[in-house]
């Protein structure tokens, strides 16, 4: 059996001694949604967190990690990140900024250590799932471990 090459996100967790599980699933290029990923990994959509890349008018690029079935509240994200205004980064910019492609964006191991904001609903779960940094691979871990590893600010950032 071929060994799985660990992603930057998994290597970061290993270096920190954080316990996690890797869960693989088949990729459907026609549906890269977090809701679909949740179905494929056998978890409720609220427990599978998607990572969105945004840009603040004062503090630049940041990452928002929120439940797969939720919508980002840009005003709440702006307030918690010290910006007056935050907007989503255009999809064509995401790979250049983070090194990640759509459907494989992780709050861990991006090209640059951008500030991460984790929605406080993560605390409702013992385990959440985030992208491992490539399509078809999720990392399951404790929300507090994700917050520690990504140096995330935990705040209410969804509508």
PDB file of C-alpha atoms in Angstrom:
ATOM      1  CA  UNK A   1       0.000   0.000   0.000  1.00  0.00           C
ATOM      2  CA  UNK A   2       1.265   3.441  -0.959  1.00  0.00           C
ATOM      3  CA  UNK A   3       2.136   5.721   1.975  1.00  0.00           C
ATOM      4  CA  UNK A   4       0.079   8.885   2.209  1.00  0.00           C
ATOM      5  CA  UNK A   5       2.181  12.034   1.895  1.00  0.00           C
ATOM      6  CA  UNK A   6       1.343  14.252   4.856  1.00  0.00           C
ATOM      7  CA  UNK A   7       0.123  17.759   4.180  1.00  0.00           C
ATOM      8  CA  UNK A   8       1.633  20.858   5.799  1.00  0.00           C
ATOM      9  CA  UNK A   9      -1.395  20.972   8.096  1.00  0.00           C
ATOM     10  CA  UNK A  10      -0.796  17.412   9.340  1.00  0.00           C
ATOM     11  CA  UNK A  11       2.918  18.078   9.802  1.00  0.00           C
ATOM     12  CA  UNK A  12       2.159  21.146  11.931  1.00  0.00           C
ATOM     13  CA  UNK A  13      -0.117  19.085  14.175  1.00  0.00           C
ATOM     14  CA  UNK A  14       2.554  16.373  14.440  1.00  0.00           C
ATOM     15  CA  UNK A  15       5.174  18.957  15.449  1.00  0.00           C
ATOM     16  CA  UNK A  16       2.854  20.284  18.162  1.00  0.00           C
ATOM     17  CA  UNK A  17       2.027  16.776  19.408  1.00  0.00           C
ATOM     18  CA  UNK A  18      -1.672  17.300  18.681  1.00  0.00           C
ATOM     19  CA  UNK A  19      -3.840  14.213  18.258  1.00  0.00           C
ATOM     20  CA  UNK A  20      -5.908  14.109  15.059  1.00  0.00           C
ATOM     21  CA  UNK A  21      -7.452  11.725  12.570  1.00  0.00           C
ATOM     22  CA  UNK A  22      -7.078  11.937   8.781  1.00  0.00           C
ATOM     23  CA  UNK A  23     -10.205  11.002   6.890  1.00  0.00           C
ATOM     24  CA  UNK A  24     -10.100  10.503   3.110  1.00  0.00           C
ATOM     25  CA  UNK A  25     -13.104  10.744   0.800  1.00  0.00           C
ATOM     26  CA  UNK A  26     -13.737  10.711  -2.963  1.00  0.00           C
ATOM     27  CA  UNK A  27     -13.631  14.158  -4.562  1.00  0.00           C
ATOM     28  CA  UNK A  28     -16.619  15.329  -6.611  1.00  0.00           C
ATOM     29  CA  UNK A  29     -15.340  18.243  -8.723  1.00  0.00           C
ATOM     30  CA  UNK A  30     -18.940  19.220  -9.470  1.00  0.00           C
ATOM     31  CA  UNK A  31     -19.681  19.695  -5.756  1.00  0.00           C
ATOM     32  CA  UNK A  32     -16.807  20.842  -3.537  1.00  0.00           C
ATOM     33  CA  UNK A  33     -19.151  22.219  -0.879  1.00  0.00           C
ATOM     34  CA  UNK A  34     -18.560  21.652   2.816  1.00  0.00           C
ATOM     35  CA  UNK A  35     -22.054  20.158   3.051  1.00  0.00           C
ATOM     36  CA  UNK A  36     -21.040  17.521   0.492  1.00  0.00           C
ATOM     37  CA  UNK A  37     -17.765  16.876   2.324  1.00  0.00           C
ATOM     38  CA  UNK A  38     -19.717  16.434   5.577  1.00  0.00           C
ATOM     39  CA  UNK A  39     -21.883  13.794   3.918  1.00  0.00           C
ATOM     40  CA  UNK A  40     -18.803  12.045   2.520  1.00  0.00           C
ATOM     41  CA  UNK A  41     -16.978  11.932   5.871  1.00  0.00           C
ATOM     42  CA  UNK A  42     -20.122  10.951   7.799  1.00  0.00           C
ATOM     43  CA  UNK A  43     -20.485  14.062   9.953  1.00  0.00           C
ATOM     44  CA  UNK A  44     -23.205  16.718  10.278  1.00  0.00           C
ATOM     45  CA  UNK A  45     -22.504  19.868   8.200  1.00  0.00           C
ATOM     46  CA  UNK A  46     -22.261  21.979  11.365  1.00  0.00           C
ATOM     47  CA  UNK A  47     -19.320  19.879  12.532  1.00  0.00           C
ATOM     48  CA  UNK A  48     -17.352  20.181   9.264  1.00  0.00           C
ATOM     49  CA  UNK A  49     -15.705  23.584   9.073  1.00  0.00           C
ATOM     50  CA  UNK A  50     -14.868  25.353   5.827  1.00  0.00           C
ATOM     51  CA  UNK A  51     -12.042  27.868   5.546  1.00  0.00           C
ATOM     52  CA  UNK A  52     -12.706  31.085   3.673  1.00  0.00           C
ATOM     53  CA  UNK A  53     -10.120  33.703   2.748  1.00  0.00           C
ATOM     54  CA  UNK A  54     -10.994  37.369   3.181  1.00  0.00           C
ATOM     55  CA  UNK A  55      -9.254  40.735   3.194  1.00  0.00           C
ATOM     56  CA  UNK A  56      -9.716  43.530   5.700  1.00  0.00           C
ATOM     57  CA  UNK A  57      -9.303  47.188   4.822  1.00  0.00           C
ATOM     58  CA  UNK A  58      -6.818  47.730   7.686  1.00  0.00           C
ATOM     59  CA  UNK A  59      -5.188  44.381   8.494  1.00  0.00           C
ATOM     60  CA  UNK A  60      -5.106  42.619   5.136  1.00  0.00           C
ATOM     61  CA  UNK A  61      -5.649  38.918   4.416  1.00  0.00           C
ATOM     62  CA  UNK A  62      -7.245  36.671   7.028  1.00  0.00           C
ATOM     63  CA  UNK A  63      -8.903  33.261   7.209  1.00  0.00           C
ATOM     64  CA  UNK A  64     -12.334  32.481   8.592  1.00  0.00           C
ATOM     65  CA  UNK A  65     -13.180  28.958   9.711  1.00  0.00           C
ATOM     66  CA  UNK A  66     -16.905  28.308  10.042  1.00  0.00           C
ATOM     67  CA  UNK A  67     -19.461  25.493   9.919  1.00  0.00           C
ATOM     68  CA  UNK A  68     -20.078  24.085   6.458  1.00  0.00           C
ATOM     69  CA  UNK A  69     -23.773  24.926   6.569  1.00  0.00           C
ATOM     70  CA  UNK A  70     -23.330  28.494   7.834  1.00  0.00           C
ATOM     71  CA  UNK A  71     -22.819  31.853   6.161  1.00  0.00           C
ATOM     72  CA  UNK A  72     -19.967  34.188   7.100  1.00  0.00           C
ATOM     73  CA  UNK A  73     -21.019  37.469   8.730  1.00  0.00           C
ATOM     74  CA  UNK A  74     -18.561  39.923   7.164  1.00  0.00           C
ATOM     75  CA  UNK A  75     -19.472  42.695   9.625  1.00  0.00           C
ATOM     76  CA  UNK A  76     -18.821  40.441  12.622  1.00  0.00           C
ATOM     77  CA  UNK A  77     -15.522  39.306  11.083  1.00  0.00           C
ATOM     78  CA  UNK A  78     -14.519  42.929  10.447  1.00  0.00           C
ATOM     79  CA  UNK A  79     -15.283  43.873  14.053  1.00  0.00           C
ATOM     80  CA  UNK A  80     -13.379  40.974  15.620  1.00  0.00           C
ATOM     81  CA  UNK A  81     -10.386  41.418  13.287  1.00  0.00           C
ATOM     82  CA  UNK A  82      -9.958  45.167  13.852  1.00  0.00           C
ATOM     83  CA  UNK A  83     -11.118  46.145  10.380  1.00  0.00           C
ATOM     84  CA  UNK A  84     -13.873  48.551   9.329  1.00  0.00           C
ATOM     85  CA  UNK A  85     -14.682  46.467   6.271  1.00  0.00           C
ATOM     86  CA  UNK A  86     -13.903  42.889   5.204  1.00  0.00           C
ATOM     87  CA  UNK A  87     -14.574  41.340   1.802  1.00  0.00           C
ATOM     88  CA  UNK A  88     -14.028  37.889   0.386  1.00  0.00           C
ATOM     89  CA  UNK A  89     -10.837  37.403  -1.601  1.00  0.00           C
ATOM     90  CA  UNK A  90     -11.584  36.545  -5.230  1.00  0.00           C
ATOM     91  CA  UNK A  91     -11.256  32.806  -5.881  1.00  0.00           C
ATOM     92  CA  UNK A  92      -8.482  33.351  -8.440  1.00  0.00           C
ATOM     93  CA  UNK A  93      -6.326  34.958  -5.689  1.00  0.00           C
ATOM     94  CA  UNK A  94      -6.714  32.197  -3.094  1.00  0.00           C
ATOM     95  CA  UNK A  95      -4.045  29.815  -4.399  1.00  0.00           C
ATOM     96  CA  UNK A  96      -1.455  32.560  -4.831  1.00  0.00           C
ATOM     97  CA  UNK A  97      -2.043  33.843  -1.308  1.00  0.00           C
ATOM     98  CA  UNK A  98      -2.392  30.533   0.545  1.00  0.00           C
ATOM     99  CA  UNK A  99      -0.971  27.788  -1.659  1.00  0.00           C
ATOM    100  CA  UNK A 100      -4.354  26.072  -1.435  1.00  0.00           C
ATOM    101  CA  UNK A 101      -6.982  25.421  -4.105  1.00  0.00           C
ATOM    102  CA  UNK A 102     -10.759  25.629  -3.759  1.00  0.00           C
ATOM    103  CA  UNK A 103     -12.001  22.599  -1.869  1.00  0.00           C
ATOM    104  CA  UNK A 104      -8.646  22.133  -0.133  1.00  0.00           C
ATOM    105  CA  UNK A 105      -8.096  25.320   1.875  1.00  0.00           C
ATOM    106  CA  UNK A 106      -6.932  24.647   5.431  1.00  0.00           C
ATOM    107  CA  UNK A 107      -6.585  27.085   8.337  1.00  0.00           C
ATOM    108  CA  UNK A 108      -3.212  25.404   8.961  1.00  0.00           C
ATOM    109  CA  UNK A 109      -0.061  25.450   6.856  1.00  0.00           C
ATOM    110  CA  UNK A 110      -0.814  28.205   4.368  1.00  0.00           C
ATOM    111  CA  UNK A 111       2.092  29.864   2.525  1.00  0.00           C
ATOM    112  CA  UNK A 112       1.961  32.670   5.078  1.00  0.00           C
ATOM    113  CA  UNK A 113       0.660  32.628   8.655  1.00  0.00           C
ATOM    114  CA  UNK A 114      -2.505  34.672   8.199  1.00  0.00           C
ATOM    115  CA  UNK A 115      -4.706  35.470  11.195  1.00  0.00           C
ATOM    116  CA  UNK A 116      -7.393  32.789  11.665  1.00  0.00           C
ATOM    117  CA  UNK A 117     -10.858  33.397  13.108  1.00  0.00           C
ATOM    118  CA  UNK A 118     -12.713  30.274  14.245  1.00  0.00           C
ATOM    119  CA  UNK A 119     -16.456  30.514  14.759  1.00  0.00           C
ATOM    120  CA  UNK A 120     -17.382  29.981  18.398  1.00  0.00           C
ATOM    121  CA  UNK A 121     -19.928  27.292  17.444  1.00  0.00           C
ATOM    122  CA  UNK A 122     -16.903  24.963  17.179  1.00  0.00           C
ATOM    123  CA  UNK A 123     -16.934  24.759  20.988  1.00  0.00           C
ATOM    124  CA  UNK A 124     -20.203  22.795  20.850  1.00  0.00           C
ATOM    125  CA  UNK A 125     -18.338  19.786  19.476  1.00  0.00           C
ATOM    126  CA  UNK A 126     -15.705  17.464  20.935  1.00  0.00           C
ATOM    127  CA  UNK A 127     -14.300  17.024  17.405  1.00  0.00           C
ATOM    128  CA  UNK A 128     -14.561  19.124  14.270  1.00  0.00           C
ATOM    129  CA  UNK A 129     -13.304  18.530  10.754  1.00  0.00           C
ATOM    130  CA  UNK A 130     -11.272  20.922   8.591  1.00  0.00           C
ATOM    131  CA  UNK A 131      -9.481  20.492   5.292  1.00  0.00           C
ATOM    132  CA  UNK A 132      -6.100  18.822   5.572  1.00  0.00           C
ATOM    133  CA  UNK A 133      -4.883  21.110   2.798  1.00  0.00           C
ATOM    134  CA  UNK A 134      -5.881  19.100  -0.231  1.00  0.00           C
ATOM    135  CA  UNK A 135      -9.096  17.935  -1.804  1.00  0.00           C
ATOM    136  CA  UNK A 136     -10.349  14.602  -0.531  1.00  0.00           C
ATOM    137  CA  UNK A 137      -8.653  14.762   2.856  1.00  0.00           C
ATOM    138  CA  UNK A 138     -10.020  16.095   6.141  1.00  0.00           C
ATOM    139  CA  UNK A 139      -8.424  16.467   9.573  1.00  0.00           C
ATOM    140  CA  UNK A 140     -10.593  15.655  12.588  1.00  0.00           C
ATOM    141  CA  UNK A 141      -9.457  17.220  15.848  1.00  0.00           C
ATOM    142  CA  UNK A 142     -10.622  18.997  18.982  1.00  0.00           C
ATOM    143  CA  UNK A 143     -11.662  22.625  18.351  1.00  0.00           C
ATOM    144  CA  UNK A 144      -9.320  23.799  21.125  1.00  0.00           C
ATOM    145  CA  UNK A 145      -6.428  22.003  19.402  1.00  0.00           C
ATOM    146  CA  UNK A 146      -7.255  23.681  16.088  1.00  0.00           C
ATOM    147  CA  UNK A 147      -7.432  27.060  17.822  1.00  0.00           C
ATOM    148  CA  UNK A 148      -4.053  26.425  19.466  1.00  0.00           C
ATOM    149  CA  UNK A 149      -2.336  25.167  16.298  1.00  0.00           C
ATOM    150  CA  UNK A 150      -3.675  27.980  14.098  1.00  0.00           C
ATOM    151  CA  UNK A 151      -3.439  30.664  16.824  1.00  0.00           C
ATOM    152  CA  UNK A 152      -7.094  31.347  16.037  1.00  0.00           C
ATOM    153  CA  UNK A 153      -9.280  33.929  17.656  1.00  0.00           C
ATOM    154  CA  UNK A 154     -12.514  32.164  18.606  1.00  0.00           C
ATOM    155  CA  UNK A 155     -15.501  34.451  18.042  1.00  0.00           C
ATOM    156  CA  UNK A 156     -19.025  34.531  16.668  1.00  0.00           C
ATOM    157  CA  UNK A 157     -18.533  35.189  12.913  1.00  0.00           C
ATOM    158  CA  UNK A 158     -21.607  33.584  11.307  1.00  0.00           C
ATOM    159  CA  UNK A 159     -25.096  34.889  10.512  1.00  0.00           C
TER     160      UNK A 159
END
